[in-house]
């Protein structure tokens, strides 16, 4: 398997399915160790790092991972040292001294690694980093040197070690060939393990990179959503709503996000004279002009720490002192008002018209929050909000009108004069307020940005070596500068030769993003020490403390994890060659070796087939996948393979090496001579049953006669081959380290048992050939097996530890990505509840847009609905019994939430809620970018959405009726519907506010405000369109509509089974009343249903004023919605 480290993926030549794919893969292999070059960020969010950067990151990452195995390497080296010192007891003193020195060197180098490891001193930390580079290389060179010196110092050859010098005998060439086979096979297994580990690390690195890319894209989208969300909702409200998103509540009432704030200054600002210029501009041009103006207002709001609430037509209102309390809320509001008056100069120049700002400010308590479940808008409710609105309407153009409540918080920072607004506005008189105009600023306000401009100018005019300045920007200059402080800073710098780059170019942005990605990738994989972090999550047996995580790890498997099974198959195949070279040859011996090859090969092929899906039949691959998907079966197969190769060698030792599979059976005389030299061995084995005693005497005698006596046997080669078996078992990836350690120690112990107790006669002969060493060869071989088993056990634990680290990393990256994705989905859900989907997508996709860019769309055929509860203002009161009005708003929240719930029904999917204004609900139909109709489409097809809007209006009545029955109230809806062209768009791109404008909206608003409680009023044109859908209407008569004159209107009666004939003009009675009586009743029932939400009780004589004046004074919010629509006619 050849793996390519690339920016996007790691390809494998074995998985190519076509010739073209193989060609592509072969081309990629030319730079197998490199990364595909290139710089940039693709449209899909994939970060393309430069080739050398990615290679450097992976190199550092790879070294970091290999470094974790250093302690296991030192442990294995120490075991080898102990073996070389203690086991060959008859070695010379210089050899033993050298071995001891090597052991001390190993321990000293290991101790060096701990210097400065956890030190907080930078010097020690740098020294530790240098040691991490030097010590591993020194240990590696030391181990090679140690092994080489040890072999050279051996006086004679011992087959217990597979390399060394030997005296000449007839089997020397066979021994050297066998040694070469052992070393080559072990090296192949080591290379297999190395490349598998390297591929695993590359996959982990690339998967982490890819996951980080996805995570960064998600985070970028989420950040844009967060910015968009926080531009509409205060942070504390957005966080709370995000936490509650998707959670179920057992409370009787729906969740309301509302809080009361005391000492809040409320500012209302209206453009005076805007009606005069509206007739000379199209709707889109007016929206563009307002967008530019309100964008300036938003910048002012940021400067003066204001929270913009809403934009109603050409009215802008904001608050200071909520949700974050601040003692200077009134001062900031006044500065905001003064700056807005100056900012209107922009519109004067743009429109060449004497427009002006009228600003009113009042201080009091507010209930701030959102109502409903869709199209959330942060709003404030209270009687003080109503009074602030009246402060604006009773003010004068170009002046900031404040109440005495606000004046009490100004601390003498402004000079004022009496305004006598209470004489112009009845509600102000009833509230007992005195009003004033701001005449002069006593204490100037300097924003941080304006102060910076002033400092720069002062430094240029009067250089100060300390770089300080004592000048303060005057309020007038500051207010002028606030229109675009950032622009003035840039302009000032350029004019004085200090050019500063304010806007980062696209290439620089991309470079910054690449650097950020590089650093984050380094933090994710290179800097973080996952091996140390894993100890916190696992116990002593390397099992995750989290049971679910442990279960996932047991099921999880790396790609190509079955490849190490090839090592077992290789070892069993090599046994044939190995035995042929150095061990006596017989038919039974080769039968015994070949027999296990069949089941081993079958299990290995079944396990591997999944990894080579492009080369094998699909049926076979599917069987392999199902086989590997079952954890128990996968592990059982690996255990069977390990036991098979282990017991195969043991069977050789027991049966065939001793008697059946040898061509040289030790003669009785030779055995007796050997035994006399080692009487202890005879005593030790006396009475024991050997393999010779288990076979028929005649068979043993026949074998002895057929064997030439000159052949010599080295039984220790079976132990050497046992080490190779242990190596093959240690690299199996399907098993945990505990299982592998158990297998390693069991097989090693079994081999040791046979060496010491079953094959003592043959080892006695080998000892004779080795001139009777102090420690018998059978003990030396057994010691080698135990040392190898212990060393490989540490390797198995390290492999399991490494696999768990990679798995934990992948899990953490997946969790982080999931968390980021969850955050994005929650933000997305919130954003889509603030703005319509197509509008939200426009803002989130165009992240590089200017804050002042305008979003608008024109629609030719749209239905607009206004629905209000005219008697809710009488229901609202700010008493202690209803928690200062909060319980009243809780009820209103229930009503609006039930209305919003209707929009979830399939039949109302195309209806969009525009906003709520107090207790008024506004919705529209036909605003659908995907909606395409033929030019000659019939009315019933073109205006089907208008009929759905009517059905929605009727469902609103049913929903309110159901609420009335449950709450024992008698609220009614007054609704108006109109149809026609509109302009939809967003005003204030920094704090986007979606709305619709046009004559259609204006007339729909008037249809509601001039209608009758409990009825749906429409114009004659709307009536004619709805009649083909089967709706019945009752003519009301001519109704005076502001800005439109007299309009013929109709009340919707219901829907018949068949289409009704067009309604004829003329007076029509309704419930026994003529049209004039109905009109008179409608006038008396006109009430305050718009923003502001509440109406303060005025004297009865106020009802006698004309209808237009009543709407202006008692329904200020209605005027805000309706007046601006009239501007766009």
PDB file of C-alpha atoms in Angstrom, residues 405-632:
ATOM      1  CA  UNK A 405     -37.468  62.758  34.184  1.00  0.00           C
ATOM      2  CA  UNK A 406     -34.602  62.764  31.686  1.00  0.00           C
ATOM      3  CA  UNK A 407     -33.341  66.157  32.839  1.00  0.00           C
ATOM      4  CA  UNK A 408     -32.854  64.773  36.359  1.00  0.00           C
ATOM      5  CA  UNK A 409     -30.166  62.409  34.989  1.00  0.00           C
ATOM      6  CA  UNK A 410     -28.207  64.940  32.903  1.00  0.00           C
ATOM      7  CA  UNK A 411     -26.083  66.198  35.808  1.00  0.00           C
ATOM      8  CA  UNK A 412     -25.857  69.697  34.387  1.00  0.00           C
ATOM      9  CA  UNK A 413     -23.990  68.632  31.244  1.00  0.00           C
ATOM     10  CA  UNK A 414     -26.490  70.470  29.001  1.00  0.00           C
ATOM     11  CA  UNK A 415     -28.276  73.784  29.108  1.00  0.00           C
ATOM     12  CA  UNK A 416     -32.037  73.595  28.536  1.00  0.00           C
ATOM     13  CA  UNK A 417     -35.054  75.815  28.045  1.00  0.00           C
ATOM     14  CA  UNK A 418     -38.715  75.192  28.683  1.00  0.00           C
ATOM     15  CA  UNK A 419     -40.512  73.526  25.767  1.00  0.00           C
ATOM     16  CA  UNK A 420     -44.085  73.387  27.160  1.00  0.00           C
ATOM     17  CA  UNK A 421     -44.756  70.128  25.381  1.00  0.00           C
ATOM     18  CA  UNK A 422     -47.405  69.273  27.966  1.00  0.00           C
ATOM     19  CA  UNK A 423     -49.537  72.024  26.442  1.00  0.00           C
ATOM     20  CA  UNK A 424     -49.338  70.419  22.990  1.00  0.00           C
ATOM     21  CA  UNK A 425     -49.855  66.803  24.082  1.00  0.00           C
ATOM     22  CA  UNK A 426     -52.666  65.793  26.426  1.00  0.00           C
ATOM     23  CA  UNK A 427     -51.051  62.548  27.560  1.00  0.00           C
ATOM     24  CA  UNK A 428     -47.963  64.426  28.721  1.00  0.00           C
ATOM     25  CA  UNK A 429     -50.149  66.726  30.800  1.00  0.00           C
ATOM     26  CA  UNK A 430     -52.005  63.774  32.321  1.00  0.00           C
ATOM     27  CA  UNK A 431     -48.668  62.166  33.258  1.00  0.00           C
ATOM     28  CA  UNK A 432     -47.609  65.419  34.948  1.00  0.00           C
ATOM     29  CA  UNK A 433     -44.458  65.868  32.880  1.00  0.00           C
ATOM     30  CA  UNK A 434     -42.601  69.088  32.182  1.00  0.00           C
ATOM     31  CA  UNK A 435     -40.619  69.204  28.942  1.00  0.00           C
ATOM     32  CA  UNK A 436     -37.483  71.036  27.783  1.00  0.00           C
ATOM     33  CA  UNK A 437     -35.368  71.662  24.715  1.00  0.00           C
ATOM     34  CA  UNK A 438     -31.592  71.181  24.720  1.00  0.00           C
ATOM     35  CA  UNK A 439     -29.933  74.514  23.908  1.00  0.00           C
ATOM     36  CA  UNK A 440     -26.235  74.027  24.597  1.00  0.00           C
ATOM     37  CA  UNK A 441     -23.704  71.341  25.421  1.00  0.00           C
ATOM     38  CA  UNK A 442     -21.804  72.241  28.586  1.00  0.00           C
ATOM     39  CA  UNK A 443     -19.584  69.172  28.789  1.00  0.00           C
ATOM     40  CA  UNK A 444     -18.463  67.846  25.412  1.00  0.00           C
ATOM     41  CA  UNK A 445     -18.451  64.146  24.606  1.00  0.00           C
ATOM     42  CA  UNK A 446     -15.346  62.634  22.982  1.00  0.00           C
ATOM     43  CA  UNK A 447     -15.539  59.150  21.566  1.00  0.00           C
ATOM     44  CA  UNK A 448     -12.409  56.968  21.598  1.00  0.00           C
ATOM     45  CA  UNK A 449     -12.124  57.249  17.825  1.00  0.00           C
ATOM     46  CA  UNK A 450     -12.568  61.018  17.824  1.00  0.00           C
ATOM     47  CA  UNK A 451     -10.036  61.293  20.618  1.00  0.00           C
ATOM     48  CA  UNK A 452      -7.577  59.336  18.532  1.00  0.00           C
ATOM     49  CA  UNK A 453      -8.105  61.745  15.630  1.00  0.00           C
ATOM     50  CA  UNK A 454      -7.487  64.664  17.960  1.00  0.00           C
ATOM     51  CA  UNK A 455      -4.316  63.099  19.340  1.00  0.00           C
ATOM     52  CA  UNK A 456      -2.981  62.497  15.837  1.00  0.00           C
ATOM     53  CA  UNK A 457      -3.656  66.061  14.786  1.00  0.00           C
ATOM     54  CA  UNK A 458      -2.093  67.427  17.997  1.00  0.00           C
ATOM     55  CA  UNK A 459       1.028  65.332  17.548  1.00  0.00           C
ATOM     56  CA  UNK A 460       1.465  66.623  14.030  1.00  0.00           C
ATOM     57  CA  UNK A 461       0.869  70.274  14.942  1.00  0.00           C
ATOM     58  CA  UNK A 462       2.723  70.196  18.271  1.00  0.00           C
ATOM     59  CA  UNK A 463       5.009  67.184  18.526  1.00  0.00           C
ATOM     60  CA  UNK A 464       5.330  65.895  22.051  1.00  0.00           C
ATOM     61  CA  UNK A 465       8.218  63.594  22.958  1.00  0.00           C
ATOM     62  CA  UNK A 466       5.958  61.740  25.376  1.00  0.00           C
ATOM     63  CA  UNK A 467       3.398  61.243  22.686  1.00  0.00           C
ATOM     64  CA  UNK A 468       0.599  62.679  24.818  1.00  0.00           C
ATOM     65  CA  UNK A 469      -1.928  65.435  24.253  1.00  0.00           C
ATOM     66  CA  UNK A 470      -4.288  67.370  26.433  1.00  0.00           C
ATOM     67  CA  UNK A 471      -6.621  68.730  23.750  1.00  0.00           C
ATOM     68  CA  UNK A 472     -10.212  67.545  23.638  1.00  0.00           C
ATOM     69  CA  UNK A 473     -12.322  67.451  20.530  1.00  0.00           C
ATOM     70  CA  UNK A 474     -15.214  69.836  20.798  1.00  0.00           C
ATOM     71  CA  UNK A 475     -18.687  68.444  20.751  1.00  0.00           C
ATOM     72  CA  UNK A 476     -19.494  70.083  17.457  1.00  0.00           C
ATOM     73  CA  UNK A 477     -16.421  68.700  15.767  1.00  0.00           C
ATOM     74  CA  UNK A 478     -17.035  65.366  17.378  1.00  0.00           C
ATOM     75  CA  UNK A 479     -20.588  65.164  16.170  1.00  0.00           C
ATOM     76  CA  UNK A 480     -19.478  65.963  12.660  1.00  0.00           C
ATOM     77  CA  UNK A 481     -16.830  63.319  12.904  1.00  0.00           C
ATOM     78  CA  UNK A 482     -19.214  60.678  14.137  1.00  0.00           C
ATOM     79  CA  UNK A 483     -20.742  60.346  10.708  1.00  0.00           C
ATOM     80  CA  UNK A 484     -17.699  58.324   9.775  1.00  0.00           C
ATOM     81  CA  UNK A 485     -14.960  58.354  12.398  1.00  0.00           C
ATOM     82  CA  UNK A 486     -13.073  55.568  10.709  1.00  0.00           C
ATOM     83  CA  UNK A 487     -13.064  57.410   7.398  1.00  0.00           C
ATOM     84  CA  UNK A 488     -11.751  60.570   9.024  1.00  0.00           C
ATOM     85  CA  UNK A 489      -8.977  58.634  10.690  1.00  0.00           C
ATOM     86  CA  UNK A 490      -7.905  57.163   7.389  1.00  0.00           C
ATOM     87  CA  UNK A 491      -8.208  60.495   5.594  1.00  0.00           C
ATOM     88  CA  UNK A 492      -6.227  62.270   8.288  1.00  0.00           C
ATOM     89  CA  UNK A 493      -3.466  59.692   8.144  1.00  0.00           C
ATOM     90  CA  UNK A 494      -3.183  59.831   4.370  1.00  0.00           C
ATOM     91  CA  UNK A 495      -3.145  63.624   4.258  1.00  0.00           C
ATOM     92  CA  UNK A 496      -0.230  63.723   6.664  1.00  0.00           C
ATOM     93  CA  UNK A 497       1.854  61.143   4.930  1.00  0.00           C
ATOM     94  CA  UNK A 498       1.024  58.356   7.385  1.00  0.00           C
ATOM     95  CA  UNK A 499      -0.822  55.986   5.119  1.00  0.00           C
ATOM     96  CA  UNK A 500      -2.405  53.111   6.955  1.00  0.00           C
ATOM     97  CA  UNK A 501      -4.107  50.167   5.387  1.00  0.00           C
ATOM     98  CA  UNK A 502      -7.628  50.085   6.800  1.00  0.00           C
ATOM     99  CA  UNK A 503      -9.188  47.529   4.539  1.00  0.00           C
ATOM    100  CA  UNK A 504      -7.268  44.337   4.080  1.00  0.00           C
ATOM    101  CA  UNK A 505      -7.054  43.189   0.497  1.00  0.00           C
ATOM    102  CA  UNK A 506      -8.497  39.879  -0.545  1.00  0.00           C
ATOM    103  CA  UNK A 507      -5.048  38.288  -0.877  1.00  0.00           C
ATOM    104  CA  UNK A 508      -4.048  39.482   2.555  1.00  0.00           C
ATOM    105  CA  UNK A 509      -7.279  38.192   4.035  1.00  0.00           C
ATOM    106  CA  UNK A 510      -6.617  34.829   2.467  1.00  0.00           C
ATOM    107  CA  UNK A 511      -3.038  34.854   3.749  1.00  0.00           C
ATOM    108  CA  UNK A 512      -4.254  35.667   7.248  1.00  0.00           C
ATOM    109  CA  UNK A 513      -6.750  32.852   6.995  1.00  0.00           C
ATOM    110  CA  UNK A 514      -4.034  30.443   5.884  1.00  0.00           C
ATOM    111  CA  UNK A 515      -1.791  31.470   8.772  1.00  0.00           C
ATOM    112  CA  UNK A 516      -4.683  31.070  11.151  1.00  0.00           C
ATOM    113  CA  UNK A 517      -5.424  27.622   9.762  1.00  0.00           C
ATOM    114  CA  UNK A 518      -1.768  26.638   9.988  1.00  0.00           C
ATOM    115  CA  UNK A 519      -1.584  27.698  13.618  1.00  0.00           C
ATOM    116  CA  UNK A 520      -4.824  25.938  14.490  1.00  0.00           C
ATOM    117  CA  UNK A 521      -3.711  22.777  12.729  1.00  0.00           C
ATOM    118  CA  UNK A 522      -0.476  22.949  14.671  1.00  0.00           C
ATOM    119  CA  UNK A 523      -2.391  23.389  17.918  1.00  0.00           C
ATOM    120  CA  UNK A 524      -4.758  20.561  17.068  1.00  0.00           C
ATOM    121  CA  UNK A 525      -2.144  17.949  16.176  1.00  0.00           C
ATOM    122  CA  UNK A 526       1.420  19.057  16.809  1.00  0.00           C
ATOM    123  CA  UNK A 527       1.409  21.081  19.993  1.00  0.00           C
ATOM    124  CA  UNK A 528      -1.169  19.112  21.911  1.00  0.00           C
ATOM    125  CA  UNK A 529       0.204  16.099  23.799  1.00  0.00           C
ATOM    126  CA  UNK A 530      -2.535  13.542  23.343  1.00  0.00           C
ATOM    127  CA  UNK A 531      -0.510  10.757  24.956  1.00  0.00           C
ATOM    128  CA  UNK A 532      -0.389  12.582  28.261  1.00  0.00           C
ATOM    129  CA  UNK A 533      -3.999  13.676  27.967  1.00  0.00           C
ATOM    130  CA  UNK A 534      -5.062  10.079  27.399  1.00  0.00           C
ATOM    131  CA  UNK A 535      -3.988   9.086  30.910  1.00  0.00           C
ATOM    132  CA  UNK A 536      -6.783  11.252  32.283  1.00  0.00           C
ATOM    133  CA  UNK A 537      -9.386   9.363  30.289  1.00  0.00           C
ATOM    134  CA  UNK A 538      -8.144   5.776  30.734  1.00  0.00           C
ATOM    135  CA  UNK A 539      -7.403   3.419  33.593  1.00  0.00           C
ATOM    136  CA  UNK A 540      -4.295   1.303  34.146  1.00  0.00           C
ATOM    137  CA  UNK A 541      -5.489  -1.216  31.542  1.00  0.00           C
ATOM    138  CA  UNK A 542      -5.866   1.533  28.911  1.00  0.00           C
ATOM    139  CA  UNK A 543      -9.617   1.204  28.937  1.00  0.00           C
ATOM    140  CA  UNK A 544     -11.572   4.430  28.564  1.00  0.00           C
ATOM    141  CA  UNK A 545     -13.282   5.477  31.759  1.00  0.00           C
ATOM    142  CA  UNK A 546     -16.282   6.440  29.686  1.00  0.00           C
ATOM    143  CA  UNK A 547     -18.088   3.137  28.899  1.00  0.00           C
ATOM    144  CA  UNK A 548     -19.683   4.544  25.754  1.00  0.00           C
ATOM    145  CA  UNK A 549     -16.326   5.688  24.441  1.00  0.00           C
ATOM    146  CA  UNK A 550     -14.820   2.276  25.176  1.00  0.00           C
ATOM    147  CA  UNK A 551     -17.677   0.587  23.346  1.00  0.00           C
ATOM    148  CA  UNK A 552     -17.171   2.871  20.344  1.00  0.00           C
ATOM    149  CA  UNK A 553     -13.452   2.082  20.343  1.00  0.00           C
ATOM    150  CA  UNK A 554     -14.155  -1.656  20.400  1.00  0.00           C
ATOM    151  CA  UNK A 555     -16.323  -1.299  17.306  1.00  0.00           C
ATOM    152  CA  UNK A 556     -14.046   1.214  15.593  1.00  0.00           C
ATOM    153  CA  UNK A 557     -11.426  -0.081  13.185  1.00  0.00           C
ATOM    154  CA  UNK A 558      -8.855   1.692  11.105  1.00  0.00           C
ATOM    155  CA  UNK A 559      -8.782   1.231   7.332  1.00  0.00           C
ATOM    156  CA  UNK A 560      -6.457  -1.614   6.339  1.00  0.00           C
ATOM    157  CA  UNK A 561      -6.285  -2.755   9.952  1.00  0.00           C
ATOM    158  CA  UNK A 562      -6.350  -6.375   8.734  1.00  0.00           C
ATOM    159  CA  UNK A 563      -3.045  -6.054   6.851  1.00  0.00           C
ATOM    160  CA  UNK A 564      -0.860  -7.011   9.869  1.00  0.00           C
ATOM    161  CA  UNK A 565      -2.444 -10.476   9.679  1.00  0.00           C
ATOM    162  CA  UNK A 566      -0.207 -10.977   6.655  1.00  0.00           C
ATOM    163  CA  UNK A 567       2.689 -11.185   9.120  1.00  0.00           C
ATOM    164  CA  UNK A 568       1.235 -14.372  10.610  1.00  0.00           C
ATOM    165  CA  UNK A 569       0.717 -15.875   7.166  1.00  0.00           C
ATOM    166  CA  UNK A 570       4.251 -14.852   6.194  1.00  0.00           C
ATOM    167  CA  UNK A 571       5.747 -16.459   9.300  1.00  0.00           C
ATOM    168  CA  UNK A 572       3.935 -19.729   8.654  1.00  0.00           C
ATOM    169  CA  UNK A 573       5.103 -19.745   5.036  1.00  0.00           C
ATOM    170  CA  UNK A 574       8.674 -18.880   6.052  1.00  0.00           C
ATOM    171  CA  UNK A 575       8.614 -21.853   8.419  1.00  0.00           C
ATOM    172  CA  UNK A 576       8.752 -24.119   5.389  1.00  0.00           C
ATOM    173  CA  UNK A 577      11.924 -22.461   4.065  1.00  0.00           C
ATOM    174  CA  UNK A 578      13.400 -22.006   7.527  1.00  0.00           C
ATOM    175  CA  UNK A 579      12.910 -25.680   8.413  1.00  0.00           C
ATOM    176  CA  UNK A 580      14.310 -26.797   5.090  1.00  0.00           C
ATOM    177  CA  UNK A 581      17.500 -24.804   5.712  1.00  0.00           C
ATOM    178  CA  UNK A 582      18.401 -25.576   9.283  1.00  0.00           C
ATOM    179  CA  UNK A 583      16.127 -28.302  10.654  1.00  0.00           C
ATOM    180  CA  UNK A 584      16.023 -31.965   9.652  1.00  0.00           C
ATOM    181  CA  UNK A 585      13.687 -32.590   6.727  1.00  0.00           C
ATOM    182  CA  UNK A 586      10.899 -35.141   6.602  1.00  0.00           C
ATOM    183  CA  UNK A 587       7.527 -35.523   4.947  1.00  0.00           C
ATOM    184  CA  UNK A 588       5.649 -35.441   8.225  1.00  0.00           C
ATOM    185  CA  UNK A 589       7.419 -32.241   9.203  1.00  0.00           C
ATOM    186  CA  UNK A 590       6.307 -30.416   6.084  1.00  0.00           C
ATOM    187  CA  UNK A 591       2.788 -31.789   6.402  1.00  0.00           C
ATOM    188  CA  UNK A 592       2.617 -30.420   9.933  1.00  0.00           C
ATOM    189  CA  UNK A 593       3.815 -26.996   8.747  1.00  0.00           C
ATOM    190  CA  UNK A 594       1.563 -26.850   5.680  1.00  0.00           C
ATOM    191  CA  UNK A 595      -1.611 -27.956   7.441  1.00  0.00           C
ATOM    192  CA  UNK A 596      -2.126 -24.688   9.396  1.00  0.00           C
ATOM    193  CA  UNK A 597      -1.528 -22.645   6.234  1.00  0.00           C
ATOM    194  CA  UNK A 598      -5.016 -23.466   4.927  1.00  0.00           C
ATOM    195  CA  UNK A 599      -7.096 -22.057   7.838  1.00  0.00           C
ATOM    196  CA  UNK A 600      -4.682 -19.170   8.350  1.00  0.00           C
ATOM    197  CA  UNK A 601      -4.820 -18.206   4.674  1.00  0.00           C
ATOM    198  CA  UNK A 602      -8.628 -18.438   4.642  1.00  0.00           C
ATOM    199  CA  UNK A 603      -9.026 -16.190   7.677  1.00  0.00           C
ATOM    200  CA  UNK A 604      -6.442 -13.700   6.412  1.00  0.00           C
ATOM    201  CA  UNK A 605      -8.002 -13.474   2.941  1.00  0.00           C
ATOM    202  CA  UNK A 606     -11.513 -13.030   4.366  1.00  0.00           C
ATOM    203  CA  UNK A 607     -10.264 -10.285   6.672  1.00  0.00           C
ATOM    204  CA  UNK A 608      -8.263  -8.519   3.941  1.00  0.00           C
ATOM    205  CA  UNK A 609     -10.807  -8.660   1.121  1.00  0.00           C
ATOM    206  CA  UNK A 610     -12.562  -5.513   2.348  1.00  0.00           C
ATOM    207  CA  UNK A 611      -9.337  -3.530   1.987  1.00  0.00           C
ATOM    208  CA  UNK A 612      -8.968  -4.462  -1.697  1.00  0.00           C
ATOM    209  CA  UNK A 613     -12.495  -3.877  -2.917  1.00  0.00           C
ATOM    210  CA  UNK A 614     -11.317  -2.767  -6.362  1.00  0.00           C
ATOM    211  CA  UNK A 615      -9.561  -6.057  -7.071  1.00  0.00           C
ATOM    212  CA  UNK A 616     -12.029  -8.648  -5.754  1.00  0.00           C
ATOM    213  CA  UNK A 617     -15.642  -9.578  -6.535  1.00  0.00           C
ATOM    214  CA  UNK A 618     -18.291  -7.514  -4.770  1.00  0.00           C
ATOM    215  CA  UNK A 619     -19.820 -10.562  -3.097  1.00  0.00           C
ATOM    216  CA  UNK A 620     -16.487 -11.502  -1.550  1.00  0.00           C
ATOM    217  CA  UNK A 621     -15.931  -7.905  -0.391  1.00  0.00           C
ATOM    218  CA  UNK A 622     -19.395  -7.779   1.188  1.00  0.00           C
ATOM    219  CA  UNK A 623     -18.727 -11.028   3.046  1.00  0.00           C
ATOM    220  CA  UNK A 624     -15.448  -9.576   4.307  1.00  0.00           C
ATOM    221  CA  UNK A 625     -17.157  -6.403   5.450  1.00  0.00           C
ATOM    222  CA  UNK A 626     -19.817  -8.278   7.356  1.00  0.00           C
ATOM    223  CA  UNK A 627     -17.106 -10.498   8.834  1.00  0.00           C
ATOM    224  CA  UNK A 628     -15.090  -7.508  10.065  1.00  0.00           C
ATOM    225  CA  UNK A 629     -18.139  -5.589  11.268  1.00  0.00           C
ATOM    226  CA  UNK A 630     -18.721  -8.176  13.986  1.00  0.00           C
ATOM    227  CA  UNK A 631     -16.177  -7.315  16.669  1.00  0.00           C
ATOM    228  CA  UNK A 632     -16.266 -10.703  18.357  1.00  0.00           C
TER     229      UNK A 632
END
